[in-house]
Coordinates of C-alpha atoms in Angstrom, one line a residue:
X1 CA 0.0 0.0 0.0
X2 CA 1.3 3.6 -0.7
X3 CA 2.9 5.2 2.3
X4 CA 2.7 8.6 1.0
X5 CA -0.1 11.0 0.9
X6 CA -2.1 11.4 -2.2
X7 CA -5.6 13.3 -2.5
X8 CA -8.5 11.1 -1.3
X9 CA -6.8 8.8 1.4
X10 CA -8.4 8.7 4.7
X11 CA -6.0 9.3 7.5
X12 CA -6.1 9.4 11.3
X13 CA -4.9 11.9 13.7
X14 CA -2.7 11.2 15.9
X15 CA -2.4 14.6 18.6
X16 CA -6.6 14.9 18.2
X17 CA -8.4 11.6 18.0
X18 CA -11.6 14.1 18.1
X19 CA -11.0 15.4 14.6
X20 CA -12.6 12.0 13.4
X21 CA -11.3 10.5 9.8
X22 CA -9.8 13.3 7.6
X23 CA -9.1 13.2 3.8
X24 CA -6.4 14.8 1.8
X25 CA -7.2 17.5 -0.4
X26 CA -3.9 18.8 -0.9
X27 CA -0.4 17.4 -0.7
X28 CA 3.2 18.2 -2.1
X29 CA 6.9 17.8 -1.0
X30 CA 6.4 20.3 2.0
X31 CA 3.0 20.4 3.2
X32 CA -0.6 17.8 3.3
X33 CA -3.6 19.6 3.9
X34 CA -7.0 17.5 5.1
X35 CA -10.1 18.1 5.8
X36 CA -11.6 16.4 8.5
X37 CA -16.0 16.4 7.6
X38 CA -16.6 15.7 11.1
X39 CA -15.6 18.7 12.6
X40 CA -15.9 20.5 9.3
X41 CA -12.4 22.0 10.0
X42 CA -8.9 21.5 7.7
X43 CA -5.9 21.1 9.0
X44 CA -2.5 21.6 7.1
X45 CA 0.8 19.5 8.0
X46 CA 4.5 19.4 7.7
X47 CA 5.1 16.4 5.5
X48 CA 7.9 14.4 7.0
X49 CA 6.5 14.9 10.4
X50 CA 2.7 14.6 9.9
X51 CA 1.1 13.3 12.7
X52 CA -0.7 11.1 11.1
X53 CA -2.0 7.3 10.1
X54 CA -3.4 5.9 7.4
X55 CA -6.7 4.1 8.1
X56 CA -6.1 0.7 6.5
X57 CA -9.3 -1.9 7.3
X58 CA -8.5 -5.7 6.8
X59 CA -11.2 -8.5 5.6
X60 CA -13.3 -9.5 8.3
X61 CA -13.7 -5.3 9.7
X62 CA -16.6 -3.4 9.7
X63 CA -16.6 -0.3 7.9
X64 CA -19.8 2.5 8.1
X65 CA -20.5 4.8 4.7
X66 CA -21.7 7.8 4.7
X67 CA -25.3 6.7 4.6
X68 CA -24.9 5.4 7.8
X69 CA -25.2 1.8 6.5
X70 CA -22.3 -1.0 8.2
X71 CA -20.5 -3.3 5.8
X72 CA -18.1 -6.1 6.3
X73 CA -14.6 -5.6 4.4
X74 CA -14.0 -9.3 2.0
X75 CA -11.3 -7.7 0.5
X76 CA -9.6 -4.5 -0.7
X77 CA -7.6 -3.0 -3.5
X78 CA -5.4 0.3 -4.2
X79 CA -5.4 2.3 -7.6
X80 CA -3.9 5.7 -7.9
X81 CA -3.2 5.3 -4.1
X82 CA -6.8 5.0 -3.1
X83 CA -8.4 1.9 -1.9
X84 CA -11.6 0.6 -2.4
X85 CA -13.2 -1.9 -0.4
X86 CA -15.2 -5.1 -1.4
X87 CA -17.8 -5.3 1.3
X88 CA -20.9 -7.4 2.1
X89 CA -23.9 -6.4 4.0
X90 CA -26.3 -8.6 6.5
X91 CA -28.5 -9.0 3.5
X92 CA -25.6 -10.7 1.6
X93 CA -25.3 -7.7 -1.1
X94 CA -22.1 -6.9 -2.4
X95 CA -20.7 -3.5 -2.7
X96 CA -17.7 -1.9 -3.6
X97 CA -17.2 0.9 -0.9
X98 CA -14.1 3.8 -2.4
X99 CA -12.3 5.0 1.1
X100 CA -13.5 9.0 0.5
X101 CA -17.3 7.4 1.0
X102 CA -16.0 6.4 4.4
X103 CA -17.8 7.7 7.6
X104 CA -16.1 10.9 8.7
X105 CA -16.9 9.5 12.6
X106 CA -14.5 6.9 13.7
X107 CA -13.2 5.7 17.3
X108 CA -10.7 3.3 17.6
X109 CA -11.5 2.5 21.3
X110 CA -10.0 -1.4 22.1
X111 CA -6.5 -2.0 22.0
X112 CA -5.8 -4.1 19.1
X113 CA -7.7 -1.5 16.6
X114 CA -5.6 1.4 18.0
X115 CA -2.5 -0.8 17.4
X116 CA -2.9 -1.8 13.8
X117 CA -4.3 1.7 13.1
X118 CA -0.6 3.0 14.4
X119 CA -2.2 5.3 17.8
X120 CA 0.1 4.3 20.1
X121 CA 1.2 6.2 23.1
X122 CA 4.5 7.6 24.4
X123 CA 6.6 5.1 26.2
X124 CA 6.5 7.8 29.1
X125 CA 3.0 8.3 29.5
X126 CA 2.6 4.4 29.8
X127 CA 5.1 3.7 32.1
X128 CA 3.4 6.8 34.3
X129 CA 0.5 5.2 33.9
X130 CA 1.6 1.4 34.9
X131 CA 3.4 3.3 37.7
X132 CA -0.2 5.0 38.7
X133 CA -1.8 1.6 39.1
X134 CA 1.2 -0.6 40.6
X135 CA 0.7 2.6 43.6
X136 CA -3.0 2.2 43.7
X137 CA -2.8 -1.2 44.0
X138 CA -0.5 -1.2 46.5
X139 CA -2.1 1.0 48.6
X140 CA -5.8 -1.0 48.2
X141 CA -3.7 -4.0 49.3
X142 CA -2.3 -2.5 52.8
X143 CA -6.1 -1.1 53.3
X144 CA -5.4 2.4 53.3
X145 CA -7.6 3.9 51.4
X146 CA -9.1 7.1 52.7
X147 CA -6.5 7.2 55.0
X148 CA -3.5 8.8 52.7
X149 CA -5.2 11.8 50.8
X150 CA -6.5 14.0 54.1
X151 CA -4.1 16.6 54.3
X152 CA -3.7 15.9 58.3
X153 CA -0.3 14.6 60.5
X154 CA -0.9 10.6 60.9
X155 CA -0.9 10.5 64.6
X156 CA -0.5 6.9 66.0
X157 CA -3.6 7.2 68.1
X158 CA -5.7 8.7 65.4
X159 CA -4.5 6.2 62.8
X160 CA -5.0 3.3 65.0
X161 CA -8.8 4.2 66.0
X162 CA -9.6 5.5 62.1
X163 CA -8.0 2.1 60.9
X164 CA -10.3 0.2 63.4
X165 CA -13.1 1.4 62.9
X166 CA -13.3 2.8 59.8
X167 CA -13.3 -0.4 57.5
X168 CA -15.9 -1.5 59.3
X169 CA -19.1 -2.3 56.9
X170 CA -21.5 -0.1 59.4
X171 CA -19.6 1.5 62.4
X172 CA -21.4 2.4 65.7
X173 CA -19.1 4.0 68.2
X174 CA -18.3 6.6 70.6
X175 CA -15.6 8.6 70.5
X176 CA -14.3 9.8 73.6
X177 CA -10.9 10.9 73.7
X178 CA -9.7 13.7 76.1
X179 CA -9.7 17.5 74.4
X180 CA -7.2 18.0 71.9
X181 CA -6.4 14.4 70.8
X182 CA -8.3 15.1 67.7
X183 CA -11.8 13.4 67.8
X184 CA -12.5 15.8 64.9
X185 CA -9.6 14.5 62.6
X186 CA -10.5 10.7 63.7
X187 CA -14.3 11.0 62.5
X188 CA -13.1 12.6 59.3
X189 CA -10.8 9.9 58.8
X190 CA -13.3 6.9 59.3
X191 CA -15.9 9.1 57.1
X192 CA -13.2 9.4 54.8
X193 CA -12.6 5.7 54.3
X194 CA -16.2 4.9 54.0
X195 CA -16.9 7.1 51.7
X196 CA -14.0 6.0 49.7
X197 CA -15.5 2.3 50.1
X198 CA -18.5 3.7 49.0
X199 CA -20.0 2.3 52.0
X200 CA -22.0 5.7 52.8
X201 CA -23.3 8.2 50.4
X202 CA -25.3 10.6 52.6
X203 CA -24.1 11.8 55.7
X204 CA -25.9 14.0 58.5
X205 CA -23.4 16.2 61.0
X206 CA -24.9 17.5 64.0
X207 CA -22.9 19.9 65.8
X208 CA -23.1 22.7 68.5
X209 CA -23.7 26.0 66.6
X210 CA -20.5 27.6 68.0
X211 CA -18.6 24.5 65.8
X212 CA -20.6 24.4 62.9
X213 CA -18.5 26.6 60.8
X214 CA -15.4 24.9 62.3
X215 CA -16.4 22.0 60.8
X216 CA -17.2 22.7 57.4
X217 CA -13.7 24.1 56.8
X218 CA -12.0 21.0 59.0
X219 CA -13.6 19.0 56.6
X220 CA -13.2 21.0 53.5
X221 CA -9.5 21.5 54.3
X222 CA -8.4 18.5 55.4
X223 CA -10.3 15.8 53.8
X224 CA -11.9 17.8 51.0
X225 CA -15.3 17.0 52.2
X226 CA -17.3 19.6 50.7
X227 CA -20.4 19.8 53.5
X228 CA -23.5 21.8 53.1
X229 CA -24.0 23.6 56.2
X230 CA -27.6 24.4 56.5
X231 CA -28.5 26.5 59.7
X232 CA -31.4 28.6 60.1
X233 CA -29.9 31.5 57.7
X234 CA -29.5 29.0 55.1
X235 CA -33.2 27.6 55.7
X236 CA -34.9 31.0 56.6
X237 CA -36.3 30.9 52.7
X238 CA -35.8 27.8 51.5
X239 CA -37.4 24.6 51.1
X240 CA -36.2 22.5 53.9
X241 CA -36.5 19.3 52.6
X242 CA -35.1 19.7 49.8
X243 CA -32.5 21.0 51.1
X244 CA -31.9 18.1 53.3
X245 CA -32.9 15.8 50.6
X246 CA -30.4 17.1 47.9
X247 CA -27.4 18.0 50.1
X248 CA -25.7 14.5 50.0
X249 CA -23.1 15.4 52.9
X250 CA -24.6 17.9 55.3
X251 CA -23.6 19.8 58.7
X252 CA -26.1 21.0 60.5
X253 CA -26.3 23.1 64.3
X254 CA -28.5 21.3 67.4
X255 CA -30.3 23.9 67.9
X256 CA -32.1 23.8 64.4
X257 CA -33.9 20.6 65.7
X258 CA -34.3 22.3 69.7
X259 CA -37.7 23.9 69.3
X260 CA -38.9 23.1 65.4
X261 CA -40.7 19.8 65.2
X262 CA -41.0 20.4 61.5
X263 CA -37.4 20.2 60.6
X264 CA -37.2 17.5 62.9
X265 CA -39.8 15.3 61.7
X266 CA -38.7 15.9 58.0
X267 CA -34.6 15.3 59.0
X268 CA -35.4 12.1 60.7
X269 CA -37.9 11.0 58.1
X270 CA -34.9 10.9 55.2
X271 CA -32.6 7.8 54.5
X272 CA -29.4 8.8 56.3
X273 CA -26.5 6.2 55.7
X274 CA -24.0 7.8 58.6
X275 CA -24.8 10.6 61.4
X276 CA -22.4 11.9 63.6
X277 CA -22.7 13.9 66.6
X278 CA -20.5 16.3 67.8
X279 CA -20.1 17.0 72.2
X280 CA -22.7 14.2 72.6
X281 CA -22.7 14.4 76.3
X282 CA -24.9 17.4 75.6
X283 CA -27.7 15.8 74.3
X284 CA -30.2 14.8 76.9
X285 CA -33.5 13.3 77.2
X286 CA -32.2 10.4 75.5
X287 CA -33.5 7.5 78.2
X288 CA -35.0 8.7 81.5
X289 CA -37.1 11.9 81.3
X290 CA -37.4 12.0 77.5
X291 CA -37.1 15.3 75.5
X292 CA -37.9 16.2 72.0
X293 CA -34.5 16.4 70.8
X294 CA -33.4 13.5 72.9
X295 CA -36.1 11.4 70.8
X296 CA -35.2 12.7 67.4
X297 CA -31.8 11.6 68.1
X298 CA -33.2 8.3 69.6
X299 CA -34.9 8.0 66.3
X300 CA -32.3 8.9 64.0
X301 CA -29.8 6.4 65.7
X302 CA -32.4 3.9 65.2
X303 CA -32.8 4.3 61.2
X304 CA -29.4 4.7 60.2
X305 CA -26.5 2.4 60.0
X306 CA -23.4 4.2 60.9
X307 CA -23.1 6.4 63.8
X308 CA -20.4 8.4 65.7
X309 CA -20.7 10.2 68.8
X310 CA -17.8 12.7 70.1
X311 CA -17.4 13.6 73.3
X312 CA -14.4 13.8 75.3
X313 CA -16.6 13.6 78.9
X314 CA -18.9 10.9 78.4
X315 CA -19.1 10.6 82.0
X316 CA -20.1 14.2 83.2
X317 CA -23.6 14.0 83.2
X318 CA -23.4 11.1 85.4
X319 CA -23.4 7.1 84.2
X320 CA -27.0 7.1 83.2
X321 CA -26.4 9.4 81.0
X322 CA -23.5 7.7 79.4
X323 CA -25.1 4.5 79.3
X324 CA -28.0 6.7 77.5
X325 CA -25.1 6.9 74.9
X326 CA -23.9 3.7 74.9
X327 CA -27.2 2.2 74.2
X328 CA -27.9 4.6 71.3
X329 CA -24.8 2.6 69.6
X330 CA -25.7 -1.1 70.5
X331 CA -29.2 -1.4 71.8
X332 CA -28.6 -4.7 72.8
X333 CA -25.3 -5.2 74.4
X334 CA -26.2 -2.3 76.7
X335 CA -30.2 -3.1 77.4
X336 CA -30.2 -3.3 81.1
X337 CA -28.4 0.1 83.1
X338 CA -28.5 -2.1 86.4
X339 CA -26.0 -4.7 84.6
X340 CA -24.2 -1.9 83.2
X341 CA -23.6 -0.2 86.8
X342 CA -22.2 -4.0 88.2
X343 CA -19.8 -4.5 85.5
X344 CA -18.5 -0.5 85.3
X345 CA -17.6 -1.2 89.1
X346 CA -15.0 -4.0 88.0
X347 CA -13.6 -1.9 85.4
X348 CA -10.5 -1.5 88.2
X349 CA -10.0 -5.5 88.5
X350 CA -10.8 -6.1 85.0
X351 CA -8.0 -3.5 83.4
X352 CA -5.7 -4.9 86.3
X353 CA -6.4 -8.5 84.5
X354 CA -5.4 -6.9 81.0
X355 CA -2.4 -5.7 82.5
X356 CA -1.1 -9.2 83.5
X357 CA -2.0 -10.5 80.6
X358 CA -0.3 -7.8 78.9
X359 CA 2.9 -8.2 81.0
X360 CA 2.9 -12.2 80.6
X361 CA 1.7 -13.1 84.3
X362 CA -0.5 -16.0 84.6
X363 CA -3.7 -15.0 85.9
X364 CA -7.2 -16.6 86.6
X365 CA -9.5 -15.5 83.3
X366 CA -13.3 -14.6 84.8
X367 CA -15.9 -16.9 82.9
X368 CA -16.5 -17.5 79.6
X369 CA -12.9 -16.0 78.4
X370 CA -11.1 -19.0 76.2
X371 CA -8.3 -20.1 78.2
X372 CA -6.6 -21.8 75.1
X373 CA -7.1 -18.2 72.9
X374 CA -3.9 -16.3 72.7
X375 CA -3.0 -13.5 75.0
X376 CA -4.5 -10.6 72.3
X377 CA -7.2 -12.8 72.1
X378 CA -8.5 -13.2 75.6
X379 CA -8.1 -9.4 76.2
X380 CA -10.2 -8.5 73.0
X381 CA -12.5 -10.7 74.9
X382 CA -12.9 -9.1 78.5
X383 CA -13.3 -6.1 76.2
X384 CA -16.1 -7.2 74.0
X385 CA -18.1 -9.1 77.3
X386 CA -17.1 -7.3 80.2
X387 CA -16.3 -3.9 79.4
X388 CA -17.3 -1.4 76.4
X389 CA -15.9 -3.5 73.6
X390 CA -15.4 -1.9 70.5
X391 CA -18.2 0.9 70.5
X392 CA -16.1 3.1 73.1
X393 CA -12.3 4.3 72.2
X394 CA -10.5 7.0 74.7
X395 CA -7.2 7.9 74.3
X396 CA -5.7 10.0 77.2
X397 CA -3.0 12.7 76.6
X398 CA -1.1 10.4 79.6
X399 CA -1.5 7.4 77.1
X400 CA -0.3 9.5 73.9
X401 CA 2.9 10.4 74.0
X402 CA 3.8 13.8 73.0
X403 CA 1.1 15.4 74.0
X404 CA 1.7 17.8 77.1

């Protein structure tokens, strides 16, 4: 076949796939000009350095006409440098198809078409690319995904609680480290990594209105988050629920819900996948001497899957009101406060226990712990049956080094 460009071959960009199948019009020693009928545009070329292939089809392609109409190529021949096909329609007619009555639209999309077409790509740009996806891969193999991108220091503490709980399929836990150990950065982290899992979809924030703003640009900033933040200026004119209904990731103040049992029947009404609340141990009304907040909370922990509570004094309002908490995360492990208050009372003896263990000492395991379990084991365990298990995580600034 003729290598060289004569008027009324069909050639193929090489720098703008876009420009569709272009015939030359015009071609000397110096210069080929084409016009490309898709985009109704000509383009004119240096001839030794065209970028530029000629589109060859082989028996057994498809080929499209102008009319729109697909043929199958038997076989081909060149005269004067043009080709013309022989092709055979789904009817079984025969027609001999001239390349300039090709179809202007072409897309050479699977790999072996752009290969015998001649569009291959740099050597650079696919080794960047292989590179790209041997990194990718290798970071979905260690299970850090959502974990990497926020733009945040990786504390040990933070990482270890965001790890935990974060690739979890529905997470239900409290939060409760002491202030300034970043329960913030650890809810954006496990929000991150379900998000990235795509585990979640719509998220509900609720917040004190002194932190609301805080939070939007925490999460904005550091794990590019972008929350609506709908507060009573936002809502003053606006339809509420669809506000709430098309905001997929939303922040939104307590107060809103205090004294408007509108907004609160409409918010807790909606599919929520995750909420998170913010200085929990201000909620009340949740068990004994219910409130209307307190239920709209007990509702909304009820519906959804996921849910984090922050606080770093779960324990100020008393330990009703912490079990209160405790029970909005797993209902059934903490059903009964009296058998909550008798175990809380061996927290001492049973974090003395862990402590042994810990150290190696042999030590007599309470009932039902498996005394042939390894040490990690058995202490996961006391955990999960006599203490908070994996709902509650508290790290102190005594626990955490470099924190004064």
């Amino acid at each position: 076949m003729t290598d060289h460009f004569l008027p009324g071959q069909r050639w193929v960009s090489h720098a703008d796939s876009t420009l569709g199948l272009g015939i030359v019009t015009h071609a000397d020693e110096r210069r080929v000009t084409l016009h490309f009928p898709a985009v109704e545009e000509e383009r004119v070329y240096a001839t030794d350095r065209a970028p530029l292939t000629r589109l060859l089809l082989k028996p057994g392609d498809q080929l499209t006409r102008m009319d729109g109409s697909v043929l199958t190529v038997i076989a081909l021949q060149e005269q004067g440098g043009v080709i013309t096909y022989e092709a055979e329609a789904s009817s079984g007619d025969h027609h001999s198809v001239v390349e300039t009555e090709l179809d202007a639209h072409i897309e050479l999309n699977t790999p072996i078409e752009r290969l015998l077409n001649n569009q291959l790509g740099k050597p650079h740009d696919f080794d960047l690319r292989a590179t790209t996806l041997e990194h990718a891969a290798a970071g979905e193999g260690f299970g850090l995904g959502g974990l990497l991108g926020p733009r945040t220091a990786l504390l040990s503490h933070q990482l270890y609680v965001a790890a935990n709980v974060g690739k979890r399929f529905a997470p239900r836990v409290l939060l409760a480290d002491e202030v300034g150990l970043g329960k913030t950065i650890e809810a954006g982290l496990i929000l991150t990594q379900q998000l990235h899992r795509q585990r979640v979809h719509r998220v509900l924030v609720l917040v004190p209105e002194t932190l609301a703003h805080q939070w939007l640009i925490e999460m904005q900033r550091r794990f590019h988050l972008a929350f609506s933040l709908l507060n009573t200026d936002r809502l003053e004119d606006a339809d509420i629920e669809a506000e709430f209904s098309e905001n997929a990731l939303v922040i939104a103040p307590v107060s809103l819900f205090e004294a408007d049992p509108i907004t609160r029947e409409i918010v807790s009404g909606l599919e929520w996948d995750m909420v998170v609340i913010d200085e929990a141990h201000h909620i009340t009304g949740i068990g004994e001497q219910p409130t209307d907040l307190g239920q709209f909370v007990c509702e909304l922990s009820a519906r959804v899957r996921g849910l984090l509570l922050l606080t770093a004094t779960p324990e100020q309002a008393g330990l009703r009101s912490h079990f209160d908490r405790l029970q909005l995360i797993d209902p059934a492990r903490f059903a009964d406060f009296d058998q909550f208050n008798a175990e809380h009372d061996q927290f001492t003896e049973w974090s003395r226990l862990i402590d042994q263990l810990e150290q190696g000492d042999t030590v007599t395991l309470p009932d039902g712990i498996d005394a042939e379990a390894d040490t990690d084991e058995q202490i996961q365990q006391m955990l999960d049956r006599y203490g908070t298990g994996r709902v509650l995580y508290r790290n102190s600034r005594r626990g955490v080094p470099g924190f004064p």
